Short mmCIF file of C-alpha atoms in Angstrom, two decimals:
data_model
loop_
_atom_site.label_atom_id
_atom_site.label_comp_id
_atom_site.label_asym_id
_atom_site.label_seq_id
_atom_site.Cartn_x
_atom_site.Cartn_y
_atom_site.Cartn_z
CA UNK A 21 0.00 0.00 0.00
CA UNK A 22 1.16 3.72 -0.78
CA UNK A 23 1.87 5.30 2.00
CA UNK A 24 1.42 9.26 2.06
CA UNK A 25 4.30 11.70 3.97
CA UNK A 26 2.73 14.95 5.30
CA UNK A 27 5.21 18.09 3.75
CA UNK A 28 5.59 21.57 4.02
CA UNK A 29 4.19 24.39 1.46
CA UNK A 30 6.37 25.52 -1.45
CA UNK A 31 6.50 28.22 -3.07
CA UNK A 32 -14.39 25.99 -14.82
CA UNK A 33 -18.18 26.68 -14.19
CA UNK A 34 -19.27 27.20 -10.31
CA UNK A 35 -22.61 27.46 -8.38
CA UNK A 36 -25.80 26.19 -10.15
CA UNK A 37 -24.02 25.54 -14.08
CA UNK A 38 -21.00 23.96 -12.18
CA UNK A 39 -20.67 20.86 -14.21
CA UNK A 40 -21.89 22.41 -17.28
CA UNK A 41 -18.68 23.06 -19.56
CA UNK A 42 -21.09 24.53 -22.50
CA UNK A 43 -20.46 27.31 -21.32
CA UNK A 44 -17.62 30.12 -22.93
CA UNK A 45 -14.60 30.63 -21.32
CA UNK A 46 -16.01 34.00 -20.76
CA UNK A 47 -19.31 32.80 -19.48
CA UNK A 48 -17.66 30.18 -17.32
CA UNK A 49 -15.27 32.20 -15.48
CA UNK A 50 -17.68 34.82 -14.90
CA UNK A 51 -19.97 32.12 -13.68
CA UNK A 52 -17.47 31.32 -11.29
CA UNK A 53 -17.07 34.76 -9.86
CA UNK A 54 -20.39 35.00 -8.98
CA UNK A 55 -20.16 32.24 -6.77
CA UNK A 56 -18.24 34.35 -4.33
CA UNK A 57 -19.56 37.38 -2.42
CA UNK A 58 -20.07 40.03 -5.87
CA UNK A 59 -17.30 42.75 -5.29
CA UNK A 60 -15.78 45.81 -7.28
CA UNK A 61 -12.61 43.37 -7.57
CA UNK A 62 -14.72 41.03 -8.94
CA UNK A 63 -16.34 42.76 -11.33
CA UNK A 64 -13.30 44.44 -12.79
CA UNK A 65 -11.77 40.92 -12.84
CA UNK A 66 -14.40 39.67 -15.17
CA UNK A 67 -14.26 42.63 -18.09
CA UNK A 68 -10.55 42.12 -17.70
CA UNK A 69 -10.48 38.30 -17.91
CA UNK A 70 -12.84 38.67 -21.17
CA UNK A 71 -10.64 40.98 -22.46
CA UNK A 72 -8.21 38.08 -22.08
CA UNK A 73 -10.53 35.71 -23.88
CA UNK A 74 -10.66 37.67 -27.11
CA UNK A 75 -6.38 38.36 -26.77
CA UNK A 76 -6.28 34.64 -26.44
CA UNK A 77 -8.17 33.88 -29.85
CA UNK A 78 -4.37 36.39 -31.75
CA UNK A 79 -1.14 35.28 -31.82
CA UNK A 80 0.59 37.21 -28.34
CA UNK A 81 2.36 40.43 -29.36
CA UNK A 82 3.09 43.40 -27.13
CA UNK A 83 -0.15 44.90 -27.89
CA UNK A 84 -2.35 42.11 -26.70
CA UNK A 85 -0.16 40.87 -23.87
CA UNK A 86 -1.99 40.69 -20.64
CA UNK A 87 -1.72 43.35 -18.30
CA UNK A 88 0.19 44.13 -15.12
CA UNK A 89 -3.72 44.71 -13.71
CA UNK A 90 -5.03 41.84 -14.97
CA UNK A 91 -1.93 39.28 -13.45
CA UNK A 92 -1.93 41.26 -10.19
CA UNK A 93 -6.14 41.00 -9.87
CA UNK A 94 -5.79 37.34 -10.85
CA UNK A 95 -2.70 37.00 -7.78
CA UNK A 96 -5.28 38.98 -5.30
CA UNK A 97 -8.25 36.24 -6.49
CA UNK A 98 -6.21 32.83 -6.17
CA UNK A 99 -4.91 34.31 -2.71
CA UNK A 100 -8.76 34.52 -1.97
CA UNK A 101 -9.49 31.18 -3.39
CA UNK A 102 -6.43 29.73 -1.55
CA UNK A 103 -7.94 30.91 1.88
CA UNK A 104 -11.30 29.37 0.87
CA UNK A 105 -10.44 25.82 -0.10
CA UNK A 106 -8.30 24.98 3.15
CA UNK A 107 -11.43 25.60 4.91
CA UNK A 108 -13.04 22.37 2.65
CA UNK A 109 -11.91 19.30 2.17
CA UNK A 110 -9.40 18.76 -0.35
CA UNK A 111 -9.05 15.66 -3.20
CA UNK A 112 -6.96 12.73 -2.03
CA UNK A 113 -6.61 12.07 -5.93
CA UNK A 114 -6.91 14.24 -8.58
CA UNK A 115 -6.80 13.11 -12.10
CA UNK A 116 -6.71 15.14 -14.91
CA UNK A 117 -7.37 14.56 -19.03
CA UNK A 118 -4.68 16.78 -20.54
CA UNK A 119 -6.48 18.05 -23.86
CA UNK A 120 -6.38 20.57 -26.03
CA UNK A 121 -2.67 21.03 -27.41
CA UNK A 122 -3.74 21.16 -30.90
CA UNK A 123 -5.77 23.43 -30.95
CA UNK A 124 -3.74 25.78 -28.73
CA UNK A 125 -0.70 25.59 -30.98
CA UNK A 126 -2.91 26.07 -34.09
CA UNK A 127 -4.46 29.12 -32.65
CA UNK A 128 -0.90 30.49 -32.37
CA UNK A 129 0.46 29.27 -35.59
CA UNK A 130 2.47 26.28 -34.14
CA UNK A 131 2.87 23.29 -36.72
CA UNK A 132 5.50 21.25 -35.79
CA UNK A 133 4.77 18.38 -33.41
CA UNK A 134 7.68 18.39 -30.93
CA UNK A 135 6.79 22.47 -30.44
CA UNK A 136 3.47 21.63 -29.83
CA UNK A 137 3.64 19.23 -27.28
CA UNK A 138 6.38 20.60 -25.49
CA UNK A 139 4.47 23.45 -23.81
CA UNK A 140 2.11 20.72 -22.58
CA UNK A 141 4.82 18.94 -21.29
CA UNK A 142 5.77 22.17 -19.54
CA UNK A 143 2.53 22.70 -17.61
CA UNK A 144 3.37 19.29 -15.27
CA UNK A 145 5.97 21.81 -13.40
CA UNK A 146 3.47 24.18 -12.46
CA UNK A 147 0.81 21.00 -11.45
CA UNK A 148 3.37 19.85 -9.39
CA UNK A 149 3.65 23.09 -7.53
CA UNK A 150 -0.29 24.08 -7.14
CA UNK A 151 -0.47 20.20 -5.55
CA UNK A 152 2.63 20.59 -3.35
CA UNK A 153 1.06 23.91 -2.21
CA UNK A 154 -2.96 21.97 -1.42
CA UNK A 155 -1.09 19.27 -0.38
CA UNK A 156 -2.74 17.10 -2.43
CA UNK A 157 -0.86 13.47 -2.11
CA UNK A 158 -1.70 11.88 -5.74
CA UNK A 159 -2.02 13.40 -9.23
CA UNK A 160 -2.56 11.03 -12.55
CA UNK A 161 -1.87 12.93 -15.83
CA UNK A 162 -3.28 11.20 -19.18
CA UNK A 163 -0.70 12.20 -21.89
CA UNK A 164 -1.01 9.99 -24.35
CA UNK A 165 -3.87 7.20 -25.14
CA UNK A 166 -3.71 3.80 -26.87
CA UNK A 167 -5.82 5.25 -29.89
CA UNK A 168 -3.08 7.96 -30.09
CA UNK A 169 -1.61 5.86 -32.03
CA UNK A 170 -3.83 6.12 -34.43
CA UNK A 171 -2.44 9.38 -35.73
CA UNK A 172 0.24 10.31 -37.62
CA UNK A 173 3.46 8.94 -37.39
CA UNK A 174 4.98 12.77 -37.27
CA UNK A 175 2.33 13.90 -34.55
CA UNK A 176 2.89 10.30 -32.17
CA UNK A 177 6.33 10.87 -32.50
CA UNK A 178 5.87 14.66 -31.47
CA UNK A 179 3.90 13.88 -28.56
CA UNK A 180 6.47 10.71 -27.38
CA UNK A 181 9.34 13.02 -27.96
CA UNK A 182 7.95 15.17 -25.24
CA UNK A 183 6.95 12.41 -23.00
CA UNK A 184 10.54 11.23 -23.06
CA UNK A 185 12.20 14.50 -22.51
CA UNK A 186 9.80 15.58 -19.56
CA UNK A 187 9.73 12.34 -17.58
CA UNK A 188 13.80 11.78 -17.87
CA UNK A 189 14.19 15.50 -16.92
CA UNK A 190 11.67 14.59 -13.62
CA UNK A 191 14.95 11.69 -12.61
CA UNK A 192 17.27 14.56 -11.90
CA UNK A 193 14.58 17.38 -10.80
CA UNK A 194 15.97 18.77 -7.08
CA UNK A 195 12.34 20.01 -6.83
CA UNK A 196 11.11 16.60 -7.52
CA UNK A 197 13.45 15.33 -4.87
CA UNK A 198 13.34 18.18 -2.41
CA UNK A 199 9.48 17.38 -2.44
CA UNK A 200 9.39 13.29 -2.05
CA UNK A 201 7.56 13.25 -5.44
CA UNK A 202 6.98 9.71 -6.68
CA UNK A 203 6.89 9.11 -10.34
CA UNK A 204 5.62 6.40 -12.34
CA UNK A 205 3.65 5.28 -15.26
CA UNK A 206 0.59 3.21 -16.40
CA UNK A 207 -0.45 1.94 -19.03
CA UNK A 208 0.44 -0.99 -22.13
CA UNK A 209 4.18 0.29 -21.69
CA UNK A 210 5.60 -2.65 -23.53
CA UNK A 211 4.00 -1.35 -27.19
CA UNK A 212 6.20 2.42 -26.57
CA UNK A 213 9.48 2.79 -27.65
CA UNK A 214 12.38 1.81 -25.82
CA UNK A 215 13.72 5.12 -25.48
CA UNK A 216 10.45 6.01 -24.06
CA UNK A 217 10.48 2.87 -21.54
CA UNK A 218 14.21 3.40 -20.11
CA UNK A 219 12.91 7.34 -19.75
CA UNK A 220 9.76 5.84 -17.52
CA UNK A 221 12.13 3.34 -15.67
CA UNK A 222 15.28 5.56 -15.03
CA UNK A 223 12.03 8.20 -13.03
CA UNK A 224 10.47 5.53 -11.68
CA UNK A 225 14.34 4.71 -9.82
CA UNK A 226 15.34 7.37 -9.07
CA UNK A 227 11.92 8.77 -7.23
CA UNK A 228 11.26 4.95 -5.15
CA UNK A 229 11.73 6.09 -1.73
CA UNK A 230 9.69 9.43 -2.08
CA UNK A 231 6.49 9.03 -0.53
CA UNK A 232 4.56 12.69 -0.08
CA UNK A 233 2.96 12.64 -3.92
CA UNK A 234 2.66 9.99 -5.99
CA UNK A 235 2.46 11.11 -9.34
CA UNK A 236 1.02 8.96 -12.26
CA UNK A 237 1.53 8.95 -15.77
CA UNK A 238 -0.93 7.38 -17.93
CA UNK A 239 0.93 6.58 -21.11
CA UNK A 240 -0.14 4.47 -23.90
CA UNK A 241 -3.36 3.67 -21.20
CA UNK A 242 -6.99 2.77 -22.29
CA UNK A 243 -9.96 2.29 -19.79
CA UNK A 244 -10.79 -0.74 -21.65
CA UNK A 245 -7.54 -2.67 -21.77
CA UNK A 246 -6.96 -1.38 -18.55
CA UNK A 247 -9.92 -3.26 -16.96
CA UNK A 248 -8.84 -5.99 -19.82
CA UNK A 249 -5.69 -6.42 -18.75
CA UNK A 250 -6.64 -6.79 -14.73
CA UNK A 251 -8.76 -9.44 -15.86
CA UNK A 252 -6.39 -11.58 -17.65
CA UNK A 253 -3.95 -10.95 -14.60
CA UNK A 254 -6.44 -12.27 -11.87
CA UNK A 255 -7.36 -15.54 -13.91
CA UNK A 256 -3.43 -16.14 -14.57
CA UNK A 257 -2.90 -16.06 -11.13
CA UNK A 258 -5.56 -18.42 -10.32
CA UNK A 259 -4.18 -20.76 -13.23
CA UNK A 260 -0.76 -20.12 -11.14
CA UNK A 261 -2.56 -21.27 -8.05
CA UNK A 262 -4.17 -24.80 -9.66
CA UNK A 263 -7.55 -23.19 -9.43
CA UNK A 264 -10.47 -25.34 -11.33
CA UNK A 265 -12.29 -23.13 -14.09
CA UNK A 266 -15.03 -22.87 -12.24
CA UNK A 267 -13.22 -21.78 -9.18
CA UNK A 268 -11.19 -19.14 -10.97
CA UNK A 269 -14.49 -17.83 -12.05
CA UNK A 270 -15.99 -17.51 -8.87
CA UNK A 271 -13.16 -15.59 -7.40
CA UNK A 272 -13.90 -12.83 -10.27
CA UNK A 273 -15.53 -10.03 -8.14
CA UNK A 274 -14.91 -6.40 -8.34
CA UNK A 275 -12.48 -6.20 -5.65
CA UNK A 276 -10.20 -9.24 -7.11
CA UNK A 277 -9.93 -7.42 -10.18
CA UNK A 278 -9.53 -3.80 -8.02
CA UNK A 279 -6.25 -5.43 -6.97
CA UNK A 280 -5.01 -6.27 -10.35
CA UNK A 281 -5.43 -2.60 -11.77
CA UNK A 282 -2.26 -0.80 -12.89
CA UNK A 283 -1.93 1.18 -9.78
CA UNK A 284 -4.02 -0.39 -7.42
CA UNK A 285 -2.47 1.31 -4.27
CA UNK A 286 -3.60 4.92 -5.26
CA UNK A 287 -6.88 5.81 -3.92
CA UNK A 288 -9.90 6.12 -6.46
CA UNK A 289 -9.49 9.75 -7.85
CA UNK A 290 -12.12 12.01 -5.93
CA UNK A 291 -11.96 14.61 -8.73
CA UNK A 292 -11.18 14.23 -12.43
CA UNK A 293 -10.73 17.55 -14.75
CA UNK A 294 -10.40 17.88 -18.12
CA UNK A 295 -9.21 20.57 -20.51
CA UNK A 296 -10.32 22.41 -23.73
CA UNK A 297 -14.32 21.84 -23.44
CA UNK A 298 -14.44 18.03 -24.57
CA UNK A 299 -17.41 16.57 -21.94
CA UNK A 300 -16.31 12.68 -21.78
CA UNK A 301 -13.83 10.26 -20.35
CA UNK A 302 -12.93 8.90 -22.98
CA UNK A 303 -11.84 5.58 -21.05
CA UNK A 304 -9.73 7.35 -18.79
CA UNK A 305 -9.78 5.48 -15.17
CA UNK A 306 -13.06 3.99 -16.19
CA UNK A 307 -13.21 1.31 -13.08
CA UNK A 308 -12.02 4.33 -10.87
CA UNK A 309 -13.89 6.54 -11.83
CA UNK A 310 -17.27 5.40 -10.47
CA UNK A 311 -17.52 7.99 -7.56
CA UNK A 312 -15.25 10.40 -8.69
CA UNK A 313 -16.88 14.35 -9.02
CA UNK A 314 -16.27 15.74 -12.53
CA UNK A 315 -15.31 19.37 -13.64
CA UNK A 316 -15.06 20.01 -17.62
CA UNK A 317 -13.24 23.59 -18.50
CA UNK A 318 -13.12 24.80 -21.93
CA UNK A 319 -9.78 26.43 -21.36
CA UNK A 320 -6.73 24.66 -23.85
CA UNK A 321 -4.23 22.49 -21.51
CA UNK A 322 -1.29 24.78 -22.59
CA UNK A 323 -3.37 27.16 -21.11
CA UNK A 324 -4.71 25.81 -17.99
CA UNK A 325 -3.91 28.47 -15.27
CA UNK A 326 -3.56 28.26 -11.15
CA UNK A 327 -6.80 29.74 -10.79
CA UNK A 328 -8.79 27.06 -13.03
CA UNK A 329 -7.37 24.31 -11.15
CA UNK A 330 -8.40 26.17 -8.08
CA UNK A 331 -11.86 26.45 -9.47
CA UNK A 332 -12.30 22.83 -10.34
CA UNK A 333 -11.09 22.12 -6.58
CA UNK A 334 -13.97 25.08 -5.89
CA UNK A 335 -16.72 22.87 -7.48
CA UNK A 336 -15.20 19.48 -6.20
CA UNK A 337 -16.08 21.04 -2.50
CA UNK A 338 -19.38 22.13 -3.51
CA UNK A 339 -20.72 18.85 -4.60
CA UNK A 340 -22.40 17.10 -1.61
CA UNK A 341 -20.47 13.55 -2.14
CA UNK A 342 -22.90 10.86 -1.26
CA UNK A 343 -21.12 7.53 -3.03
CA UNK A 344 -24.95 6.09 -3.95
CA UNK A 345 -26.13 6.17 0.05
#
């Protein structure tokens, strides 16, 4: 079992349309606003944030950067939401569908596939830090699915590139260290490359003895041949055991095949998010997933700021969490 260390600090649609990602960026944020006590800060913060919205939509220039205002409102309102959410309870387990990199890059005129994954790759640093700072003890990141490999041979290779570069720069991270960080990764690793694989292993090594956050990478993972291949390890070890056919059947129930999960010591994620306005799974964590609170954001994973993964924690601790009773 994965045991959790306590550690020290370092360092989106709310109220009644909470789950309801249909909503615009604009619409959504200001949405979320309103769930706090209305204030002139507040108000302000919402024509500046649209304003934001539209600079979004252009390539950044000097022009259309966003303002010294805007970034020092935004500090004053995740300070606010800061204060508020270690009054609530906060996620055990937070997994999160990392979407959208496409469309960010294309937005900004980005083409080639290593460029365009790489700023998604850069986002884990800042994940890391907003969790270390909730002290939130598990994170799982989906980066790359098995029908990802359905795409282009230029865009998979784009998107592994990354994945190798980001999880072998995690074995020699003094942050990652500093802050007992676990690392490893799920999923059908034996289809990736090897490169990819000793990249995954060399992490997983180095990070063994850290026990504060586990962090998960879901790599080359599917729902399906997740649950699949949990199945096919439970009857092998009954067939390991001598067990009759119909014995090995009967000793199929939902917590045998819990136990034979890819990471079957990390609690069931309480809260899953996921980026750029897609409203499904998509097979991600499907067995987990049964009692987990979702929050669906239309903002682009490149983009994902502090205070939307603040919100989502916001909406996760205004559901009233009932687990069927």
């Amino acid at each position: 079992m994965y045991h959790y260390r306590p550690f020290s600090r370092w360092g989106a649609v709310d109220g009644v349309n909470e789950m309801n990602s249909a909503l615009s960026p604009v619409r959504e944020r200001a949405a979320t606003l309103a769930f706090d006590k209305p204030s002139d800060e507040q108000t302000a913060l919402i024509r500046l944030d649209s304003r934001q919205s539209a600079t979004e939509r252009r390539p950044p220039d000097k022009s259309t950067a966003p303002s010294l205002l805007l970034r020092f409102l935004y500090w004053i309102y995740e300070r606010r939401l800061l204060d508020q959410l270690k009054q609530g309870p906060i996620p055990h387990h937070i997994g999160i569908i990392l979407d959208g990199n496409r469309r960010h890059a294309h937005k900004r005129g980005v083409s080639d596939p290593c460029e365009i994954y790489q700023r998604g790759a850069e986002k884990l640093d800042e994940i890391l830090d907003w969790c270390v700072e909730l002290q939130i003890p598990a994170v799982t990141l989906w980066v790359f699915s098995t029908e990802n490999l359905k795409r282009s041979q230029a865009e998979v290779s784009g998107i592994l590139s990354a994945i190798e570069a980001k999880v072998a720069a995690l074995a020699h991270d003094p942050f990652v260290q500093q802050r007992h960080i676990r690392v490893r990764a799920i999923g059908r690793l034996d289809i990736l490359p090897e490169s990819v694989v000793a990249a995954i292993r060399a992490a997983e090594v180095a990070t063994t003895q850290n026990n504060s956050i586990a962090l998960t990478i879901a790599v080359a993972y599917g729902g399906r041949e997740e649950i699949t291949d949990a199945v096919r390890a439970l009857l092998k070890t009954e067939a390991q055991r001598g067990a009759a056919l119909s014995d090995a059947i009967e000793h199929i129930t939902p917590e045998a095949i819990a136990r034979h999960l890819y990471a079957a010591d990390l609690p069931d994620p309480d809260l899953i998010i996921r980026t750029s306005g897609e409203i499904r799974l998509s097979g991600f964590l499907l067995w987990q997933s049964v009692h987990s609170e979702f929050y669906f954001t239309d903002v682009l994973w490149p983009a994902f700021r502090k205070v939307d993964f603040l919100r989502a924690i916001r909406a996760y601790q205004a559901r009233n969490r009932r687990f069927g009773r």
